[in-house]
């Protein structure tokens, strides 16, 4: 959860979202949820709590999303469940493991490619103003556009 609304993409405000109780019995009100993106890694359903001074991460939420979280004396690692890719590595500061990340604020100005995309599909993707490949596939299979090759 975060108190910084500008960190979240695709923010969806909610009313009556409930309360968060902190370790000192103080309460915060959930104002909505969004996505926090750090490079190629995103955390879904991040709660926005107005007035929260520190960003907090739920290890349980990361594990339910299919990631592994491991700690040792020096670092915290967030890795894929198959242990093939390290997503984040954070150095310990005392007994805390703050995430040292470069956030992508707002909507990223990136276009992600799939390895399975053919050169022709990529050209159509560019020509159709970066239309989603799923929609391009629909155009092809439903034969909605003449000359669009399979």
Tab-separated table of N, CA and C in Angstrom:
chain	number	residue	atom	x	y	z
A	1	UNK	N	0.840	-1.167	0.000
A	1	UNK	CA	0.000	0.000	0.000
A	1	UNK	C	0.888	1.234	0.000
A	2	UNK	N	0.337	2.317	-0.485
A	2	UNK	CA	1.094	3.548	-0.593
A	2	UNK	C	0.205	4.745	-0.281
A	3	UNK	N	0.832	5.815	0.128
A	3	UNK	CA	0.139	7.073	0.327
A	3	UNK	C	0.409	8.041	-0.808
A	4	UNK	N	1.103	7.567	-1.852
A	4	UNK	CA	1.476	8.405	-2.992
A	4	UNK	C	0.656	7.988	-4.210
A	5	UNK	N	-0.391	8.722	-4.486
A	5	UNK	CA	-1.286	8.411	-5.591
A	5	UNK	C	-0.548	8.444	-6.931
A	6	UNK	N	0.455	9.312	-7.056
A	6	UNK	CA	1.187	9.427	-8.319
A	6	UNK	C	2.015	8.185	-8.640
A	7	UNK	N	2.224	7.285	-7.691
A	7	UNK	CA	2.949	6.038	-7.941
A	7	UNK	C	2.091	5.012	-8.688
A	8	UNK	N	0.786	5.197	-8.682
A	8	UNK	CA	-0.126	4.167	-9.178
A	8	UNK	C	-0.604	4.449	-10.594
A	9	UNK	N	-0.628	3.405	-11.397
A	9	UNK	CA	-1.228	3.449	-12.731
A	9	UNK	C	-2.588	2.776	-12.649
A	10	UNK	N	-3.447	3.102	-13.586
A	10	UNK	CA	-4.770	2.478	-13.668
A	10	UNK	C	-5.497	2.515	-12.326
A	11	UNK	N	-5.429	3.671	-11.666
A	11	UNK	CA	-6.041	3.818	-10.349
A	11	UNK	C	-7.562	3.793	-10.462
A	12	UNK	N	-8.199	3.023	-9.578
A	12	UNK	CA	-9.650	2.942	-9.516
A	12	UNK	C	-10.092	3.333	-8.104
A	13	UNK	N	-10.671	4.537	-7.982
A	13	UNK	CA	-11.115	4.953	-6.652
A	13	UNK	C	-12.314	4.129	-6.188
A	14	UNK	N	-12.429	3.960	-4.896
A	14	UNK	CA	-13.573	3.258	-4.318
A	14	UNK	C	-14.073	4.065	-3.127
A	15	UNK	N	-15.331	3.913	-2.828
A	15	UNK	CA	-15.869	4.532	-1.620
A	15	UNK	C	-16.232	3.413	-0.653
A	16	UNK	N	-16.033	3.664	0.610
A	16	UNK	CA	-16.317	2.631	1.609
A	16	UNK	C	-15.390	1.447	1.463
A	17	UNK	N	-14.121	1.716	1.116
A	17	UNK	CA	-13.164	0.653	0.850
A	17	UNK	C	-12.622	-0.035	2.071
A	18	UNK	N	-12.997	0.432	3.226
A	18	UNK	CA	-12.539	-0.215	4.440
A	18	UNK	C	-11.380	0.525	5.081
A	19	UNK	N	-10.936	-0.019	6.180
A	19	UNK	CA	-9.873	0.592	6.970
A	19	UNK	C	-8.677	-0.352	7.059
A	20	UNK	N	-7.531	0.240	7.233
A	20	UNK	CA	-6.300	-0.500	7.513
A	20	UNK	C	-5.907	-0.152	8.944
A	21	UNK	N	-5.582	-1.143	9.752
A	21	UNK	CA	-5.111	-0.894	11.106
A	21	UNK	C	-3.619	-1.193	11.151
A	22	UNK	N	-2.856	-0.202	11.610
A	22	UNK	CA	-1.406	-0.336	11.672
A	22	UNK	C	-0.974	-0.878	13.025
A	23	UNK	N	0.314	-1.149	13.158
A	23	UNK	CA	0.863	-1.725	14.385
A	23	UNK	C	0.636	-0.882	15.622
A	24	UNK	N	0.496	0.438	15.457
A	24	UNK	CA	0.268	1.311	16.605
A	24	UNK	C	-1.224	1.571	16.839
A	25	UNK	N	-2.087	0.767	16.221
A	25	UNK	CA	-3.546	0.853	16.296
A	25	UNK	C	-4.137	2.073	15.607
A	26	UNK	N	-3.342	2.812	14.849
A	26	UNK	CA	-3.880	3.904	14.032
A	26	UNK	C	-4.576	3.294	12.820
A	27	UNK	N	-5.552	4.015	12.279
A	27	UNK	CA	-6.317	3.527	11.131
A	27	UNK	C	-6.072	4.395	9.909
A	28	UNK	N	-6.171	3.788	8.740
A	28	UNK	CA	-6.138	4.493	7.469
A	28	UNK	C	-7.296	4.009	6.624
A	29	UNK	N	-7.801	4.869	5.748
A	29	UNK	CA	-8.936	4.521	4.894
A	29	UNK	C	-8.427	4.224	3.488
A	30	UNK	N	-8.838	3.098	2.934
A	30	UNK	CA	-8.457	2.728	1.569
A	30	UNK	C	-9.288	3.566	0.602
A	31	UNK	N	-8.572	4.328	-0.273
A	31	UNK	CA	-9.258	5.198	-1.228
A	31	UNK	C	-9.396	4.595	-2.609
A	32	UNK	N	-8.736	3.466	-2.849
A	32	UNK	CA	-8.804	2.809	-4.147
A	32	UNK	C	-7.605	1.908	-4.352
A	33	UNK	N	-7.516	1.370	-5.575
A	33	UNK	CA	-6.443	0.437	-5.907
A	33	UNK	C	-5.860	0.790	-7.268
A	34	UNK	N	-4.580	0.481	-7.436
A	34	UNK	CA	-3.908	0.705	-8.704
A	34	UNK	C	-2.776	-0.279	-8.885
A	35	UNK	N	-1.979	-0.052	-9.915
A	35	UNK	CA	-0.852	-0.925	-10.255
A	35	UNK	C	0.430	-0.147	-10.049
A	36	UNK	N	1.388	-0.757	-9.367
A	36	UNK	CA	2.700	-0.171	-9.153
A	36	UNK	C	3.670	-0.888	-10.075
A	37	UNK	N	4.343	-0.138	-10.954
A	37	UNK	CA	5.232	-0.750	-11.942
A	37	UNK	C	6.664	-0.317	-11.696
A	38	UNK	N	7.553	-1.316	-11.644
A	38	UNK	CA	8.971	-1.090	-11.450
A	38	UNK	C	9.704	-1.833	-12.558
A	39	UNK	N	10.116	-1.127	-13.591
A	39	UNK	CA	10.754	-1.787	-14.722
A	39	UNK	C	9.778	-2.744	-15.378
A	40	UNK	N	10.160	-4.010	-15.481
A	40	UNK	CA	9.282	-5.005	-16.097
A	40	UNK	C	8.423	-5.735	-15.062
A	41	UNK	N	8.498	-5.319	-13.811
A	41	UNK	CA	7.787	-5.979	-12.718
A	41	UNK	C	6.651	-5.079	-12.240
A	42	UNK	N	5.461	-5.632	-12.099
A	42	UNK	CA	4.313	-4.871	-11.612
A	42	UNK	C	3.675	-5.579	-10.430
A	43	UNK	N	3.182	-4.783	-9.508
A	43	UNK	CA	2.406	-5.300	-8.388
A	43	UNK	C	0.979	-4.837	-8.602
A	44	UNK	N	0.063	-5.779	-8.696
A	44	UNK	CA	-1.349	-5.487	-8.933
A	44	UNK	C	-2.051	-5.180	-7.612
A	45	UNK	N	-3.153	-4.464	-7.715
A	45	UNK	CA	-4.046	-4.207	-6.577
A	45	UNK	C	-3.309	-3.613	-5.370
A	46	UNK	N	-2.568	-2.534	-5.622
A	46	UNK	CA	-1.894	-1.802	-4.557
A	46	UNK	C	-2.887	-0.796	-3.985
A	47	UNK	N	-3.094	-0.851	-2.684
A	47	UNK	CA	-4.065	0.025	-2.026
A	47	UNK	C	-3.480	1.420	-1.853
A	48	UNK	N	-4.318	2.429	-2.127
A	48	UNK	CA	-3.958	3.812	-1.843
A	48	UNK	C	-4.607	4.197	-0.524
A	49	UNK	N	-3.775	4.592	0.443
A	49	UNK	CA	-4.259	5.012	1.762
A	49	UNK	C	-3.810	6.451	1.964
A	50	UNK	N	-4.759	7.366	1.921
A	50	UNK	CA	-4.456	8.788	2.045
A	50	UNK	C	-3.762	9.061	3.375
A	51	UNK	N	-2.644	9.787	3.314
A	51	UNK	CA	-1.915	10.152	4.523
A	51	UNK	C	-0.863	9.144	4.951
A	52	UNK	N	-0.775	7.991	4.297
A	52	UNK	CA	0.238	6.996	4.650
A	52	UNK	C	1.614	7.556	4.322
A	53	UNK	N	2.526	7.526	5.270
A	53	UNK	CA	3.840	8.146	5.100
A	53	UNK	C	4.897	7.207	4.519
A	54	UNK	N	4.687	5.904	4.613
A	54	UNK	CA	5.656	4.928	4.109
A	54	UNK	C	4.937	3.940	3.204
A	55	UNK	N	5.637	3.461	2.208
A	55	UNK	CA	5.086	2.428	1.334
A	55	UNK	C	5.305	1.079	2.000
A	56	UNK	N	4.293	0.251	2.001
A	56	UNK	CA	4.379	-1.075	2.607
A	56	UNK	C	4.053	-2.120	1.559
A	57	UNK	N	4.748	-3.244	1.627
A	57	UNK	CA	4.519	-4.314	0.658
A	57	UNK	C	4.100	-5.573	1.406
A	58	UNK	N	3.175	-6.304	0.832
A	58	UNK	CA	2.676	-7.530	1.435
A	58	UNK	C	3.400	-8.725	0.820
A	59	UNK	N	4.181	-9.413	1.634
A	59	UNK	CA	4.874	-10.609	1.159
A	59	UNK	C	3.853	-11.667	0.758
A	60	UNK	N	2.779	-11.785	1.518
A	60	UNK	CA	1.727	-12.751	1.195
A	60	UNK	C	1.087	-12.469	-0.157
A	61	UNK	N	0.865	-11.185	-0.471
A	61	UNK	CA	0.278	-10.817	-1.757
A	61	UNK	C	1.225	-11.177	-2.900
A	62	UNK	N	2.524	-10.954	-2.703
A	62	UNK	CA	3.499	-11.322	-3.736
A	62	UNK	C	3.513	-12.831	-3.960
A	63	UNK	N	3.451	-13.595	-2.871
A	63	UNK	CA	3.453	-15.060	-2.988
A	63	UNK	C	2.185	-15.559	-3.680
A	64	UNK	N	1.032	-14.971	-3.361
A	64	UNK	CA	-0.211	-15.368	-4.020
A	64	UNK	C	-0.194	-15.032	-5.503
A	65	UNK	N	0.597	-14.013	-5.889
A	65	UNK	CA	0.715	-13.628	-7.299
A	65	UNK	C	1.707	-14.513	-8.051
A	66	UNK	N	2.274	-15.511	-7.369
A	66	UNK	CA	3.162	-16.454	-8.041
A	66	UNK	C	4.639	-16.127	-7.941
A	67	UNK	N	5.014	-15.271	-7.017
A	67	UNK	CA	6.423	-14.928	-6.833
A	67	UNK	C	6.956	-15.593	-5.580
A	68	UNK	N	8.264	-15.638	-5.467
A	68	UNK	CA	8.928	-16.115	-4.250
A	68	UNK	C	9.591	-14.909	-3.603
A	69	UNK	N	9.581	-14.851	-2.282
A	69	UNK	CA	10.262	-13.802	-1.539
A	69	UNK	C	11.203	-14.496	-0.567
A	70	UNK	N	12.489	-14.185	-0.688
A	70	UNK	CA	13.493	-14.817	0.161
A	70	UNK	C	14.324	-13.745	0.842
A	71	UNK	N	14.697	-14.017	2.091
A	71	UNK	CA	15.484	-13.086	2.885
A	71	UNK	C	16.748	-13.789	3.354
A	72	UNK	N	17.849	-13.034	3.431
A	72	UNK	CA	19.041	-13.501	4.130
A	72	UNK	C	19.547	-12.320	4.969
A	73	UNK	N	20.751	-12.417	5.515
A	73	UNK	CA	21.252	-11.352	6.382
A	73	UNK	C	21.479	-10.041	5.646
A	74	UNK	N	21.723	-10.091	4.343
A	74	UNK	CA	22.062	-8.876	3.597
A	74	UNK	C	20.982	-8.388	2.638
A	75	UNK	N	20.183	-9.306	2.075
A	75	UNK	CA	19.275	-8.915	0.998
A	75	UNK	C	17.902	-9.565	1.122
A	76	UNK	N	16.948	-8.933	0.455
A	76	UNK	CA	15.636	-9.504	0.197
A	76	UNK	C	15.547	-9.680	-1.314
A	77	UNK	N	15.078	-10.845	-1.756
A	77	UNK	CA	14.963	-11.130	-3.179
A	77	UNK	C	13.507	-11.429	-3.513
A	78	UNK	N	13.007	-10.811	-4.553
A	78	UNK	CA	11.706	-11.173	-5.112
A	78	UNK	C	12.035	-11.845	-6.438
A	79	UNK	N	11.667	-13.121	-6.561
A	79	UNK	CA	12.033	-13.917	-7.729
A	79	UNK	C	10.808	-14.647	-8.265
A	80	UNK	N	10.930	-15.146	-9.479
A	80	UNK	CA	9.836	-15.924	-10.050
A	80	UNK	C	9.725	-17.245	-9.296
A	81	UNK	N	8.560	-17.844	-9.353
A	81	UNK	CA	8.319	-19.069	-8.590
A	81	UNK	C	9.227	-20.218	-9.022
A	82	UNK	N	9.681	-20.199	-10.279
A	82	UNK	CA	10.579	-21.255	-10.740
A	82	UNK	C	12.049	-20.939	-10.457
A	83	UNK	N	12.304	-19.809	-9.804
A	83	UNK	CA	13.646	-19.350	-9.414
A	83	UNK	C	14.561	-19.055	-10.600
A	84	UNK	N	14.008	-18.842	-11.775
A	84	UNK	CA	14.839	-18.593	-12.958
A	84	UNK	C	15.158	-17.115	-13.158
A	85	UNK	N	14.356	-16.219	-12.571
A	85	UNK	CA	14.579	-14.795	-12.811
A	85	UNK	C	14.409	-14.014	-11.514
A	86	UNK	N	15.414	-13.187	-11.209
A	86	UNK	CA	15.314	-12.299	-10.045
A	86	UNK	C	14.660	-11.005	-10.496
A	87	UNK	N	13.562	-10.639	-9.855
A	87	UNK	CA	12.826	-9.435	-10.220
A	87	UNK	C	13.340	-8.212	-9.475
A	88	UNK	N	13.593	-8.355	-8.177
A	88	UNK	CA	14.065	-7.255	-7.342
A	88	UNK	C	15.030	-7.797	-6.302
A	89	UNK	N	16.085	-7.039	-6.032
A	89	UNK	CA	17.036	-7.354	-4.969
A	89	UNK	C	17.201	-6.089	-4.138
A	90	UNK	N	16.921	-6.173	-2.829
A	90	UNK	CA	17.007	-5.007	-1.952
A	90	UNK	C	17.939	-5.290	-0.790
A	91	UNK	N	18.860	-4.368	-0.543
A	91	UNK	CA	19.821	-4.499	0.544
A	91	UNK	C	19.172	-4.143	1.872
A	92	UNK	N	19.487	-4.920	2.890
A	92	UNK	CA	18.948	-4.679	4.231
A	92	UNK	C	19.556	-3.414	4.822
A	93	UNK	N	18.734	-2.685	5.567
A	93	UNK	CA	19.184	-1.538	6.352
A	93	UNK	C	18.744	-1.799	7.780
A	94	UNK	N	19.652	-2.299	8.566
A	94	UNK	CA	19.292	-2.732	9.920
A	94	UNK	C	18.422	-3.964	9.813
A	95	UNK	N	17.235	-3.902	10.406
A	95	UNK	CA	16.306	-5.033	10.334
A	95	UNK	C	15.233	-4.827	9.274
A	96	UNK	N	15.351	-3.773	8.484
A	96	UNK	CA	14.371	-3.471	7.434
A	96	UNK	C	14.961	-3.796	6.072
A	97	UNK	N	14.095	-4.128	5.122
A	97	UNK	CA	14.487	-4.413	3.747
A	97	UNK	C	13.729	-3.466	2.804
A	98	UNK	N	14.156	-2.204	2.733
A	98	UNK	CA	13.444	-1.272	1.842
A	98	UNK	C	13.674	-1.645	0.388
A	99	UNK	N	12.626	-1.537	-0.416
A	99	UNK	CA	12.752	-1.844	-1.832
A	99	UNK	C	13.406	-0.674	-2.542
A	100	UNK	N	14.533	-0.933	-3.173
A	100	UNK	CA	15.225	0.085	-3.949
A	100	UNK	C	14.806	-0.109	-5.397
A	101	UNK	N	13.802	0.641	-5.816
A	101	UNK	CA	13.224	0.433	-7.135
A	101	UNK	C	13.150	1.749	-7.893
A	102	UNK	N	13.099	1.631	-9.198
A	102	UNK	CA	12.849	2.776	-10.064
A	102	UNK	C	11.419	2.641	-10.561
A	103	UNK	N	10.546	3.466	-10.027
A	103	UNK	CA	9.140	3.371	-10.379
A	103	UNK	C	8.880	3.996	-11.734
A	104	UNK	N	7.921	3.439	-12.446
A	104	UNK	CA	7.406	4.054	-13.661
A	104	UNK	C	6.130	4.765	-13.235
A	105	UNK	N	6.187	6.088	-13.197
A	105	UNK	CA	5.065	6.892	-12.734
A	105	UNK	C	4.104	7.115	-13.894
A	106	UNK	N	2.813	6.957	-13.654
A	106	UNK	CA	1.821	7.155	-14.699
A	106	UNK	C	1.850	6.026	-15.698
A	107	UNK	N	1.310	6.267	-16.860
A	107	UNK	CA	1.276	5.245	-17.902
A	107	UNK	C	2.617	5.211	-18.612
A	108	UNK	N	3.282	4.054	-18.673
A	108	UNK	CA	4.566	3.999	-19.346
A	108	UNK	C	4.419	4.235	-20.841
A	109	UNK	N	5.365	4.932	-21.433
A	109	UNK	CA	5.356	5.197	-22.859
A	109	UNK	C	6.152	4.108	-23.568
A	110	UNK	N	5.792	2.867	-23.314
A	110	UNK	CA	6.502	1.725	-23.857
A	110	UNK	C	5.550	0.858	-24.651
A	111	UNK	N	6.095	0.136	-25.567
A	111	UNK	CA	5.317	-0.850	-26.306
A	111	UNK	C	6.044	-2.177	-26.125
A	112	UNK	N	5.429	-3.122	-25.457
A	112	UNK	CA	6.064	-4.401	-25.191
A	112	UNK	C	5.795	-5.369	-26.331
A	113	UNK	N	6.815	-6.099	-26.732
A	113	UNK	CA	6.717	-7.065	-27.817
A	113	UNK	C	6.617	-8.473	-27.276
A	114	UNK	N	5.917	-9.292	-27.963
A	114	UNK	CA	5.889	-10.712	-27.672
A	114	UNK	C	6.888	-11.394	-28.589
A	115	UNK	N	7.582	-12.410	-28.095
A	115	UNK	CA	8.567	-13.111	-28.909
A	115	UNK	C	7.918	-13.853	-30.074
A	116	UNK	N	6.633	-14.208	-29.927
A	116	UNK	CA	5.962	-14.994	-30.954
A	116	UNK	C	5.402	-14.135	-32.089
A	117	UNK	N	5.550	-12.822	-31.993
A	117	UNK	CA	4.974	-11.927	-32.993
A	117	UNK	C	5.826	-11.962	-34.258
A	118	UNK	N	5.159	-12.147	-35.395
A	118	UNK	CA	5.884	-12.159	-36.667
A	118	UNK	C	6.179	-10.737	-37.104
A	119	UNK	N	7.079	-10.601	-38.067
A	119	UNK	CA	7.437	-9.281	-38.571
A	119	UNK	C	6.231	-8.605	-39.221
A	120	UNK	N	5.404	-9.377	-39.938
A	120	UNK	CA	4.210	-8.821	-40.577
A	120	UNK	C	3.222	-8.328	-39.511
A	121	UNK	N	3.019	-9.116	-38.449
A	121	UNK	CA	2.124	-8.702	-37.373
A	121	UNK	C	2.626	-7.432	-36.703
A	122	UNK	N	3.938	-7.345	-36.534
A	122	UNK	CA	4.522	-6.160	-35.921
A	122	UNK	C	4.274	-4.922	-36.796
A	123	UNK	N	4.410	-5.077	-38.105
A	123	UNK	CA	4.156	-3.956	-39.006
A	123	UNK	C	2.696	-3.503	-38.925
A	124	UNK	N	1.755	-4.466	-38.875
A	124	UNK	CA	0.345	-4.114	-38.733
A	124	UNK	C	0.095	-3.442	-37.383
A	125	UNK	N	0.746	-3.931	-36.357
A	125	UNK	CA	0.626	-3.342	-35.028
A	125	UNK	C	1.036	-1.866	-35.073
A	126	UNK	N	2.152	-1.572	-35.731
A	126	UNK	CA	2.608	-0.186	-35.853
A	126	UNK	C	1.653	0.644	-36.719
A	127	UNK	N	1.220	0.080	-37.840
A	127	UNK	CA	0.351	0.814	-38.759
A	127	UNK	C	-1.037	1.089	-38.174
A	128	UNK	N	-1.468	0.268	-37.250
A	128	UNK	CA	-2.781	0.444	-36.627
A	128	UNK	C	-2.662	1.155	-35.272
A	129	UNK	N	-1.670	2.043	-35.170
A	129	UNK	CA	-1.480	2.871	-33.964
A	129	UNK	C	-1.286	2.032	-32.703
A	130	UNK	N	-0.477	0.965	-32.817
A	130	UNK	CA	-0.125	0.092	-31.695
A	130	UNK	C	-1.340	-0.613	-31.100
A	131	UNK	N	-2.228	-1.046	-31.987
A	131	UNK	CA	-3.406	-1.805	-31.579
A	131	UNK	C	-2.962	-3.110	-30.911
A	132	UNK	N	-3.673	-3.524	-29.887
A	132	UNK	CA	-3.388	-4.748	-29.164
A	132	UNK	C	-3.375	-5.944	-30.126
A	133	UNK	N	-2.419	-6.852	-29.967
A	133	UNK	CA	-2.302	-8.008	-30.859
A	133	UNK	C	-3.524	-8.916	-30.806
A	134	UNK	N	-4.196	-8.960	-29.669
A	134	UNK	CA	-5.418	-9.767	-29.572
A	134	UNK	C	-6.475	-9.229	-30.538
A	135	UNK	N	-6.592	-7.902	-30.609
A	135	UNK	CA	-7.555	-7.298	-31.523
A	135	UNK	C	-7.138	-7.495	-32.980
A	136	UNK	N	-5.841	-7.444	-33.238
A	136	UNK	CA	-5.355	-7.709	-34.599
A	136	UNK	C	-5.698	-9.142	-34.994
A	137	UNK	N	-5.537	-10.093	-34.062
A	137	UNK	CA	-5.911	-11.487	-34.330
A	137	UNK	C	-7.401	-11.602	-34.622
A	138	UNK	N	-8.233	-10.846	-33.898
A	138	UNK	CA	-9.675	-10.852	-34.168
A	138	UNK	C	-9.968	-10.320	-35.563
A	139	UNK	N	-9.270	-9.257	-35.954
A	139	UNK	CA	-9.454	-8.708	-37.296
A	139	UNK	C	-9.128	-9.755	-38.358
A	140	UNK	N	-8.074	-10.548	-38.112
A	140	UNK	CA	-7.663	-11.569	-39.077
A	140	UNK	C	-8.639	-12.734	-39.114
A	141	UNK	N	-8.965	-13.281	-37.948
A	141	UNK	CA	-9.799	-14.486	-37.922
A	141	UNK	C	-11.231	-14.214	-38.355
A	142	UNK	N	-11.742	-13.031	-38.088
A	142	UNK	CA	-13.104	-12.675	-38.489
A	142	UNK	C	-13.141	-12.079	-39.904
A	143	UNK	N	-11.961	-11.954	-40.525
A	143	UNK	CA	-11.808	-11.391	-41.862
A	143	UNK	C	-12.518	-10.032	-41.965
A	144	UNK	N	-12.222	-9.152	-40.986
A	144	UNK	CA	-12.832	-7.841	-40.925
A	144	UNK	C	-12.071	-6.789	-41.735
A	145	UNK	N	-10.827	-7.115	-42.120
A	145	UNK	CA	-10.000	-6.195	-42.898
A	145	UNK	C	-9.463	-6.947	-44.098
A	146	UNK	N	-9.647	-6.397	-45.282
A	146	UNK	CA	-9.108	-7.025	-46.502
A	146	UNK	C	-7.609	-6.837	-46.568
A	147	UNK	N	-6.917	-7.892	-46.932
A	147	UNK	CA	-5.471	-7.811	-47.132
A	147	UNK	C	-4.643	-8.042	-45.874
A	148	UNK	N	-5.278	-8.254	-44.739
A	148	UNK	CA	-4.543	-8.523	-43.506
A	148	UNK	C	-4.167	-9.987	-43.484
A	149	UNK	N	-2.870	-10.320	-43.682
A	149	UNK	CA	-2.474	-11.735	-43.791
A	149	UNK	C	-2.505	-12.442	-42.440
A	150	UNK	N	-2.658	-13.775	-42.508
A	150	UNK	CA	-2.614	-14.591	-41.291
A	150	UNK	C	-1.206	-14.779	-40.841
